């Protein structure tokens, strides 16, 4: 079984080591679309022969329309080459107790062409330390329907994935046979220390395009610190153990 993974990057040097540790031994190829990072993200990624980095430009701003267009097209280069593709962000970790390849083998037994995981927002008061799986250290979260998204599919069966802006939903076309395998989860590791989360939001806020903001896009990045704190604390209060062990 050949699995290709596609993701995005902008100054993700903190999460990249965890991302690579989680996926390098599971997938056959990782393609990263980098939005002109100016930290050492590209250097970290380029050390690995399974990883290909491609650059795309948005004039230094977050542009959800360009991001969505790239997301809807980038996986198509795997047609005729991969059995499955994964299209996610670098803070998203697919988890199944018996392993990702096992869940895809189960999906194939169902003749599925698209697998939708159950989404969770993960939360931790402390930052995970280096040298260990992030899911060894961040195991609590709360259900997040927006992350129960169609991010794993067969590139030769799906004609168009048609992600909506934000990529939390899609309208795929082609041979669409959906599977929802119990225990298959997408764990969104964004809220993994309030100070880190708030600092990251501030960096993104500086890149919000005023025109997109006027249309109500990316406004979650520009909330004041108290609103960010309230949101973080709410997720923390709602969290339960999602990952039992790694």
PDB file of C-alpha atoms in Angstrom:
ATOM      1  CA  UNK A   1       0.000   0.000   0.000  1.00  0.00           C
ATOM      2  CA  UNK A   2       1.432   3.340  -1.093  1.00  0.00           C
ATOM      3  CA  UNK A   3       0.400   6.398   0.967  1.00  0.00           C
ATOM      4  CA  UNK A   4       1.202  10.013   0.070  1.00  0.00           C
ATOM      5  CA  UNK A   5       0.682  12.892   2.502  1.00  0.00           C
ATOM      6  CA  UNK A   6       0.184  16.578   1.635  1.00  0.00           C
ATOM      7  CA  UNK A   7       0.392  19.449   4.091  1.00  0.00           C
ATOM      8  CA  UNK A   8       0.983  23.194   4.451  1.00  0.00           C
ATOM      9  CA  UNK A   9       3.633  25.128   6.307  1.00  0.00           C
ATOM     10  CA  UNK A  10       4.303  28.641   7.508  1.00  0.00           C
ATOM     11  CA  UNK A  11       6.898  28.940  10.293  1.00  0.00           C
ATOM     12  CA  UNK A  12       6.073  25.555  11.797  1.00  0.00           C
ATOM     13  CA  UNK A  13       9.492  24.790  13.315  1.00  0.00           C
ATOM     14  CA  UNK A  14       7.965  23.837  16.667  1.00  0.00           C
ATOM     15  CA  UNK A  15       5.461  21.282  15.405  1.00  0.00           C
ATOM     16  CA  UNK A  16       7.488  19.862  12.486  1.00  0.00           C
ATOM     17  CA  UNK A  17       9.617  17.422  14.556  1.00  0.00           C
ATOM     18  CA  UNK A  18       6.452  15.956  16.095  1.00  0.00           C
ATOM     19  CA  UNK A  19       4.733  15.829  12.709  1.00  0.00           C
ATOM     20  CA  UNK A  20       7.628  14.001  11.070  1.00  0.00           C
ATOM     21  CA  UNK A  21       8.023  11.609  13.991  1.00  0.00           C
ATOM     22  CA  UNK A  22       4.338  10.733  13.686  1.00  0.00           C
ATOM     23  CA  UNK A  23       4.177  10.227   9.911  1.00  0.00           C
ATOM     24  CA  UNK A  24       7.607   9.413   8.432  1.00  0.00           C
ATOM     25  CA  UNK A  25       7.473   5.712   9.261  1.00  0.00           C
ATOM     26  CA  UNK A  26       3.856   5.395   8.132  1.00  0.00           C
ATOM     27  CA  UNK A  27       3.630   7.145   4.763  1.00  0.00           C
ATOM     28  CA  UNK A  28       5.747   6.742   1.639  1.00  0.00           C
ATOM     29  CA  UNK A  29       5.985  10.391   0.612  1.00  0.00           C
ATOM     30  CA  UNK A  30       5.314  13.773   2.208  1.00  0.00           C
ATOM     31  CA  UNK A  31       4.832  16.902   0.102  1.00  0.00           C
ATOM     32  CA  UNK A  32       4.861  20.208   1.978  1.00  0.00           C
ATOM     33  CA  UNK A  33       3.572  23.417   0.432  1.00  0.00           C
ATOM     34  CA  UNK A  34       5.512  26.147   2.207  1.00  0.00           C
ATOM     35  CA  UNK A  35       4.101  29.681   2.310  1.00  0.00           C
ATOM     36  CA  UNK A  36       7.538  31.393   2.380  1.00  0.00           C
ATOM     37  CA  UNK A  37       8.511  30.484   5.940  1.00  0.00           C
ATOM     38  CA  UNK A  38      11.267  32.660   7.378  1.00  0.00           C
ATOM     39  CA  UNK A  39      12.200  30.408  10.295  1.00  0.00           C
ATOM     40  CA  UNK A  40      14.054  27.076   9.907  1.00  0.00           C
ATOM     41  CA  UNK A  41      10.983  25.074   8.848  1.00  0.00           C
ATOM     42  CA  UNK A  42      12.243  24.344   5.340  1.00  0.00           C
ATOM     43  CA  UNK A  43      15.647  23.304   6.692  1.00  0.00           C
ATOM     44  CA  UNK A  44      14.021  20.866   9.109  1.00  0.00           C
ATOM     45  CA  UNK A  45      11.832  19.387   6.397  1.00  0.00           C
ATOM     46  CA  UNK A  46      14.536  19.120   3.755  1.00  0.00           C
ATOM     47  CA  UNK A  47      16.674  16.817   5.889  1.00  0.00           C
ATOM     48  CA  UNK A  48      14.391  13.893   5.087  1.00  0.00           C
ATOM     49  CA  UNK A  49      14.480  12.116   1.736  1.00  0.00           C
ATOM     50  CA  UNK A  50      10.781  11.266   1.895  1.00  0.00           C
ATOM     51  CA  UNK A  51       9.902  14.969   2.108  1.00  0.00           C
ATOM     52  CA  UNK A  52       9.505  17.317  -0.854  1.00  0.00           C
ATOM     53  CA  UNK A  53       9.067  21.048  -0.189  1.00  0.00           C
ATOM     54  CA  UNK A  54       7.298  23.302  -2.686  1.00  0.00           C
ATOM     55  CA  UNK A  55       6.898  27.055  -2.261  1.00  0.00           C
ATOM     56  CA  UNK A  56       3.744  29.044  -2.898  1.00  0.00           C
ATOM     57  CA  UNK A  57       3.292  32.789  -2.421  1.00  0.00           C
ATOM     58  CA  UNK A  58       0.490  34.922  -0.991  1.00  0.00           C
ATOM     59  CA  UNK A  59       2.281  38.299  -0.749  1.00  0.00           C
ATOM     60  CA  UNK A  60       3.020  37.739   2.934  1.00  0.00           C
ATOM     61  CA  UNK A  61      -0.661  37.448   3.883  1.00  0.00           C
ATOM     62  CA  UNK A  62      -2.941  34.581   4.799  1.00  0.00           C
ATOM     63  CA  UNK A  63      -5.043  34.012   1.714  1.00  0.00           C
ATOM     64  CA  UNK A  64      -7.723  31.404   2.280  1.00  0.00           C
ATOM     65  CA  UNK A  65      -8.725  31.359  -1.384  1.00  0.00           C
ATOM     66  CA  UNK A  66      -5.216  30.540  -2.598  1.00  0.00           C
ATOM     67  CA  UNK A  67      -4.792  28.025   0.221  1.00  0.00           C
ATOM     68  CA  UNK A  68      -8.049  26.317  -0.705  1.00  0.00           C
ATOM     69  CA  UNK A  69      -7.174  26.225  -4.410  1.00  0.00           C
ATOM     70  CA  UNK A  70      -3.799  24.634  -3.625  1.00  0.00           C
ATOM     71  CA  UNK A  71      -5.404  22.122  -1.261  1.00  0.00           C
ATOM     72  CA  UNK A  72      -7.909  21.079  -3.891  1.00  0.00           C
ATOM     73  CA  UNK A  73      -5.247  20.463  -6.537  1.00  0.00           C
ATOM     74  CA  UNK A  74      -1.982  19.382  -4.907  1.00  0.00           C
ATOM     75  CA  UNK A  75      -2.938  15.746  -4.236  1.00  0.00           C
ATOM     76  CA  UNK A  76      -3.718  15.091  -7.899  1.00  0.00           C
ATOM     77  CA  UNK A  77      -0.042  14.475  -8.670  1.00  0.00           C
ATOM     78  CA  UNK A  78      -0.439  11.190  -6.768  1.00  0.00           C
ATOM     79  CA  UNK A  79      -2.885   9.759  -9.292  1.00  0.00           C
ATOM     80  CA  UNK A  80      -1.512   6.516 -10.653  1.00  0.00           C
ATOM     81  CA  UNK A  81       1.186   6.536  -7.966  1.00  0.00           C
ATOM     82  CA  UNK A  82      -0.497   6.212  -4.566  1.00  0.00           C
ATOM     83  CA  UNK A  83      -3.280   4.028  -3.219  1.00  0.00           C
ATOM     84  CA  UNK A  84      -4.263   6.672  -0.649  1.00  0.00           C
ATOM     85  CA  UNK A  85      -3.585  10.354  -0.076  1.00  0.00           C
ATOM     86  CA  UNK A  86      -3.810  12.338   3.148  1.00  0.00           C
ATOM     87  CA  UNK A  87      -4.450  16.091   2.997  1.00  0.00           C
ATOM     88  CA  UNK A  88      -4.019  17.770   6.391  1.00  0.00           C
ATOM     89  CA  UNK A  89      -2.308  20.616   8.260  1.00  0.00           C
ATOM     90  CA  UNK A  90       0.908  20.217  10.235  1.00  0.00           C
ATOM     91  CA  UNK A  91      -0.874  20.381  13.596  1.00  0.00           C
ATOM     92  CA  UNK A  92      -3.213  17.512  12.683  1.00  0.00           C
ATOM     93  CA  UNK A  93      -2.364  13.960  13.716  1.00  0.00           C
ATOM     94  CA  UNK A  94      -4.297  10.958  12.438  1.00  0.00           C
ATOM     95  CA  UNK A  95      -4.589   8.288  15.110  1.00  0.00           C
ATOM     96  CA  UNK A  96      -5.872   4.729  15.201  1.00  0.00           C
ATOM     97  CA  UNK A  97      -4.831   2.354  17.990  1.00  0.00           C
ATOM     98  CA  UNK A  98      -3.706  -0.360  15.551  1.00  0.00           C
ATOM     99  CA  UNK A  99      -2.009   2.106  13.202  1.00  0.00           C
ATOM    100  CA  UNK A 100      -2.888   4.138  10.124  1.00  0.00           C
ATOM    101  CA  UNK A 101      -2.117   1.375   7.636  1.00  0.00           C
ATOM    102  CA  UNK A 102      -4.434  -0.967   9.504  1.00  0.00           C
ATOM    103  CA  UNK A 103      -7.336   1.449   9.281  1.00  0.00           C
ATOM    104  CA  UNK A 104      -6.779   1.842   5.536  1.00  0.00           C
ATOM    105  CA  UNK A 105      -6.667  -1.931   5.077  1.00  0.00           C
ATOM    106  CA  UNK A 106     -10.014  -2.059   6.883  1.00  0.00           C
ATOM    107  CA  UNK A 107     -11.362   0.655   4.587  1.00  0.00           C
ATOM    108  CA  UNK A 108     -10.293  -1.311   1.525  1.00  0.00           C
ATOM    109  CA  UNK A 109     -12.176  -4.356   2.796  1.00  0.00           C
ATOM    110  CA  UNK A 110     -15.272  -2.122   2.755  1.00  0.00           C
ATOM    111  CA  UNK A 111     -14.425  -0.951  -0.791  1.00  0.00           C
ATOM    112  CA  UNK A 112     -14.244   2.574   0.623  1.00  0.00           C
ATOM    113  CA  UNK A 113     -12.585   5.357  -1.353  1.00  0.00           C
ATOM    114  CA  UNK A 114     -12.796   8.076   1.298  1.00  0.00           C
ATOM    115  CA  UNK A 115     -12.359   7.733   5.068  1.00  0.00           C
ATOM    116  CA  UNK A 116     -13.642  10.377   7.476  1.00  0.00           C
ATOM    117  CA  UNK A 117     -12.025  10.401  10.937  1.00  0.00           C
ATOM    118  CA  UNK A 118     -13.624  11.653  14.126  1.00  0.00           C
ATOM    119  CA  UNK A 119     -12.199  15.088  14.917  1.00  0.00           C
ATOM    120  CA  UNK A 120     -10.915  16.375  18.252  1.00  0.00           C
ATOM    121  CA  UNK A 121      -9.365  19.591  19.497  1.00  0.00           C
ATOM    122  CA  UNK A 122      -6.513  18.481  21.720  1.00  0.00           C
ATOM    123  CA  UNK A 123      -5.409  20.576  24.691  1.00  0.00           C
ATOM    124  CA  UNK A 124      -2.544  20.664  27.154  1.00  0.00           C
ATOM    125  CA  UNK A 125      -1.426  23.206  29.731  1.00  0.00           C
ATOM    126  CA  UNK A 126       2.234  22.358  29.068  1.00  0.00           C
ATOM    127  CA  UNK A 127       4.255  22.165  25.887  1.00  0.00           C
ATOM    128  CA  UNK A 128       5.299  18.684  24.765  1.00  0.00           C
ATOM    129  CA  UNK A 129       8.991  18.023  25.077  1.00  0.00           C
ATOM    130  CA  UNK A 130      11.339  16.890  22.291  1.00  0.00           C
ATOM    131  CA  UNK A 131      12.255  13.316  21.532  1.00  0.00           C
ATOM    132  CA  UNK A 132       8.850  11.797  22.212  1.00  0.00           C
ATOM    133  CA  UNK A 133       5.603  11.383  20.304  1.00  0.00           C
ATOM    134  CA  UNK A 134       3.272  14.329  20.750  1.00  0.00           C
ATOM    135  CA  UNK A 135       0.464  11.878  21.503  1.00  0.00           C
ATOM    136  CA  UNK A 136       2.466  10.452  24.386  1.00  0.00           C
ATOM    137  CA  UNK A 137       2.247  13.903  25.941  1.00  0.00           C
ATOM    138  CA  UNK A 138      -1.020  15.413  24.669  1.00  0.00           C
ATOM    139  CA  UNK A 139      -3.807  12.922  25.292  1.00  0.00           C
ATOM    140  CA  UNK A 140      -6.823  15.022  26.281  1.00  0.00           C
ATOM    141  CA  UNK A 141      -9.245  16.746  23.953  1.00  0.00           C
ATOM    142  CA  UNK A 142     -12.872  17.454  23.149  1.00  0.00           C
ATOM    143  CA  UNK A 143     -14.939  16.515  20.122  1.00  0.00           C
ATOM    144  CA  UNK A 144     -14.757  18.938  17.211  1.00  0.00           C
ATOM    145  CA  UNK A 145     -17.147  18.223  14.307  1.00  0.00           C
ATOM    146  CA  UNK A 146     -15.220  20.660  12.121  1.00  0.00           C
ATOM    147  CA  UNK A 147     -12.239  18.326  12.198  1.00  0.00           C
ATOM    148  CA  UNK A 148     -14.276  15.280  11.218  1.00  0.00           C
ATOM    149  CA  UNK A 149     -13.336  16.040   7.653  1.00  0.00           C
ATOM    150  CA  UNK A 150     -12.714  14.015   4.481  1.00  0.00           C
ATOM    151  CA  UNK A 151      -8.922  14.173   4.508  1.00  0.00           C
ATOM    152  CA  UNK A 152      -8.028  10.572   3.551  1.00  0.00           C
ATOM    153  CA  UNK A 153      -9.050   9.270   0.140  1.00  0.00           C
ATOM    154  CA  UNK A 154      -8.074   7.324  -2.976  1.00  0.00           C
ATOM    155  CA  UNK A 155      -6.675   9.711  -5.603  1.00  0.00           C
ATOM    156  CA  UNK A 156      -7.657   7.479  -8.509  1.00  0.00           C
ATOM    157  CA  UNK A 157     -11.278   7.225  -7.349  1.00  0.00           C
ATOM    158  CA  UNK A 158     -11.994  10.814  -6.318  1.00  0.00           C
ATOM    159  CA  UNK A 159     -12.310  13.174  -9.268  1.00  0.00           C
ATOM    160  CA  UNK A 160     -12.487  16.405  -7.245  1.00  0.00           C
ATOM    161  CA  UNK A 161     -12.362  16.759  -3.458  1.00  0.00           C
ATOM    162  CA  UNK A 162     -13.813  20.316  -3.451  1.00  0.00           C
ATOM    163  CA  UNK A 163     -12.733  21.440  -0.013  1.00  0.00           C
ATOM    164  CA  UNK A 164     -14.626  24.514   1.162  1.00  0.00           C
ATOM    165  CA  UNK A 165     -12.765  27.540   2.520  1.00  0.00           C
ATOM    166  CA  UNK A 166     -11.153  26.427   5.761  1.00  0.00           C
ATOM    167  CA  UNK A 167     -11.165  22.772   4.593  1.00  0.00           C
ATOM    168  CA  UNK A 168     -13.540  21.640   7.327  1.00  0.00           C
ATOM    169  CA  UNK A 169     -15.990  20.307   4.750  1.00  0.00           C
ATOM    170  CA  UNK A 170     -15.899  19.102   1.161  1.00  0.00           C
ATOM    171  CA  UNK A 171     -18.135  17.996  -1.678  1.00  0.00           C
ATOM    172  CA  UNK A 172     -16.159  15.209  -3.351  1.00  0.00           C
ATOM    173  CA  UNK A 173     -17.094  13.898  -6.783  1.00  0.00           C
ATOM    174  CA  UNK A 174     -16.179  10.700  -8.585  1.00  0.00           C
ATOM    175  CA  UNK A 175     -16.438   7.230  -7.085  1.00  0.00           C
ATOM    176  CA  UNK A 176     -17.245   8.351  -3.547  1.00  0.00           C
ATOM    177  CA  UNK A 177     -17.627   5.468  -1.094  1.00  0.00           C
ATOM    178  CA  UNK A 178     -17.388   6.810   2.456  1.00  0.00           C
ATOM    179  CA  UNK A 179     -16.199   4.887   5.493  1.00  0.00           C
ATOM    180  CA  UNK A 180     -16.261   6.020   9.129  1.00  0.00           C
ATOM    181  CA  UNK A 181     -14.230   3.483  11.068  1.00  0.00           C
ATOM    182  CA  UNK A 182     -14.776   3.625  14.866  1.00  0.00           C
ATOM    183  CA  UNK A 183     -11.655   4.733  16.686  1.00  0.00           C
ATOM    184  CA  UNK A 184     -10.081   6.497  13.701  1.00  0.00           C
ATOM    185  CA  UNK A 185      -9.401  10.052  14.844  1.00  0.00           C
ATOM    186  CA  UNK A 186      -7.984  13.330  13.617  1.00  0.00           C
ATOM    187  CA  UNK A 187      -6.350  15.087  16.573  1.00  0.00           C
ATOM    188  CA  UNK A 188      -5.901  18.821  16.133  1.00  0.00           C
ATOM    189  CA  UNK A 189      -2.956  19.839  18.329  1.00  0.00           C
ATOM    190  CA  UNK A 190      -3.373  23.602  18.376  1.00  0.00           C
ATOM    191  CA  UNK A 191      -4.132  24.284  22.040  1.00  0.00           C
ATOM    192  CA  UNK A 192      -0.989  22.816  23.559  1.00  0.00           C
ATOM    193  CA  UNK A 193      -0.002  25.571  25.996  1.00  0.00           C
ATOM    194  CA  UNK A 194      -1.769  28.875  26.315  1.00  0.00           C
ATOM    195  CA  UNK A 195       1.299  31.079  25.904  1.00  0.00           C
ATOM    196  CA  UNK A 196       2.348  29.186  22.792  1.00  0.00           C
ATOM    197  CA  UNK A 197      -1.185  29.302  21.376  1.00  0.00           C
ATOM    198  CA  UNK A 198      -1.554  33.044  22.054  1.00  0.00           C
ATOM    199  CA  UNK A 199       1.847  33.864  20.565  1.00  0.00           C
ATOM    200  CA  UNK A 200       1.070  31.826  17.475  1.00  0.00           C
ATOM    201  CA  UNK A 201      -2.300  33.576  17.076  1.00  0.00           C
ATOM    202  CA  UNK A 202      -0.565  36.955  17.319  1.00  0.00           C
ATOM    203  CA  UNK A 203       1.834  36.017  14.509  1.00  0.00           C
ATOM    204  CA  UNK A 204      -1.067  34.921  12.314  1.00  0.00           C
ATOM    205  CA  UNK A 205      -3.009  38.098  13.158  1.00  0.00           C
ATOM    206  CA  UNK A 206      -0.231  40.183  11.639  1.00  0.00           C
ATOM    207  CA  UNK A 207      -0.719  38.283   8.358  1.00  0.00           C
ATOM    208  CA  UNK A 208      -4.487  38.626   8.090  1.00  0.00           C
ATOM    209  CA  UNK A 209      -5.499  40.335   4.857  1.00  0.00           C
ATOM    210  CA  UNK A 210      -7.783  43.328   5.660  1.00  0.00           C
ATOM    211  CA  UNK A 211     -10.003  42.480   2.681  1.00  0.00           C
ATOM    212  CA  UNK A 212     -10.510  38.940   3.926  1.00  0.00           C
ATOM    213  CA  UNK A 213     -11.070  40.226   7.452  1.00  0.00           C
ATOM    214  CA  UNK A 214     -13.805  42.512   6.127  1.00  0.00           C
ATOM    215  CA  UNK A 215     -15.517  39.426   4.731  1.00  0.00           C
ATOM    216  CA  UNK A 216     -15.351  37.737   8.121  1.00  0.00           C
ATOM    217  CA  UNK A 217     -12.431  35.454   7.265  1.00  0.00           C
ATOM    218  CA  UNK A 218      -9.537  34.659   9.640  1.00  0.00           C
ATOM    219  CA  UNK A 219     -11.084  36.827  12.355  1.00  0.00           C
ATOM    220  CA  UNK A 220     -10.377  34.123  14.963  1.00  0.00           C
ATOM    221  CA  UNK A 221      -6.707  35.100  14.750  1.00  0.00           C
ATOM    222  CA  UNK A 222      -7.327  38.692  15.810  1.00  0.00           C
ATOM    223  CA  UNK A 223      -9.264  38.052  19.034  1.00  0.00           C
ATOM    224  CA  UNK A 224      -7.821  39.799  22.078  1.00  0.00           C
ATOM    225  CA  UNK A 225      -5.847  37.782  24.612  1.00  0.00           C
ATOM    226  CA  UNK A 226      -8.729  37.484  27.068  1.00  0.00           C
ATOM    227  CA  UNK A 227     -10.964  35.933  24.420  1.00  0.00           C
ATOM    228  CA  UNK A 228      -8.173  33.533  23.500  1.00  0.00           C
ATOM    229  CA  UNK A 229      -7.764  32.675  27.186  1.00  0.00           C
ATOM    230  CA  UNK A 230     -11.492  32.082  27.611  1.00  0.00           C
ATOM    231  CA  UNK A 231     -11.587  29.816  24.559  1.00  0.00           C
ATOM    232  CA  UNK A 232      -8.545  27.860  25.713  1.00  0.00           C
ATOM    233  CA  UNK A 233      -9.985  27.419  29.214  1.00  0.00           C
ATOM    234  CA  UNK A 234     -13.317  26.263  27.787  1.00  0.00           C
ATOM    235  CA  UNK A 235     -11.629  23.554  25.731  1.00  0.00           C
ATOM    236  CA  UNK A 236      -9.592  22.551  28.777  1.00  0.00           C
ATOM    237  CA  UNK A 237     -12.748  22.271  30.883  1.00  0.00           C
ATOM    238  CA  UNK A 238     -14.478  20.108  28.272  1.00  0.00           C
ATOM    239  CA  UNK A 239     -11.543  17.816  27.555  1.00  0.00           C
ATOM    240  CA  UNK A 240     -11.456  14.100  28.251  1.00  0.00           C
ATOM    241  CA  UNK A 241      -8.851  11.463  27.572  1.00  0.00           C
ATOM    242  CA  UNK A 242      -8.813  10.687  23.863  1.00  0.00           C
ATOM    243  CA  UNK A 243      -5.521   8.816  23.474  1.00  0.00           C
ATOM    244  CA  UNK A 244      -5.147   6.016  26.007  1.00  0.00           C
ATOM    245  CA  UNK A 245      -1.543   5.112  25.196  1.00  0.00           C
ATOM    246  CA  UNK A 246       1.089   5.303  22.460  1.00  0.00           C
TER     247      UNK A 246
END
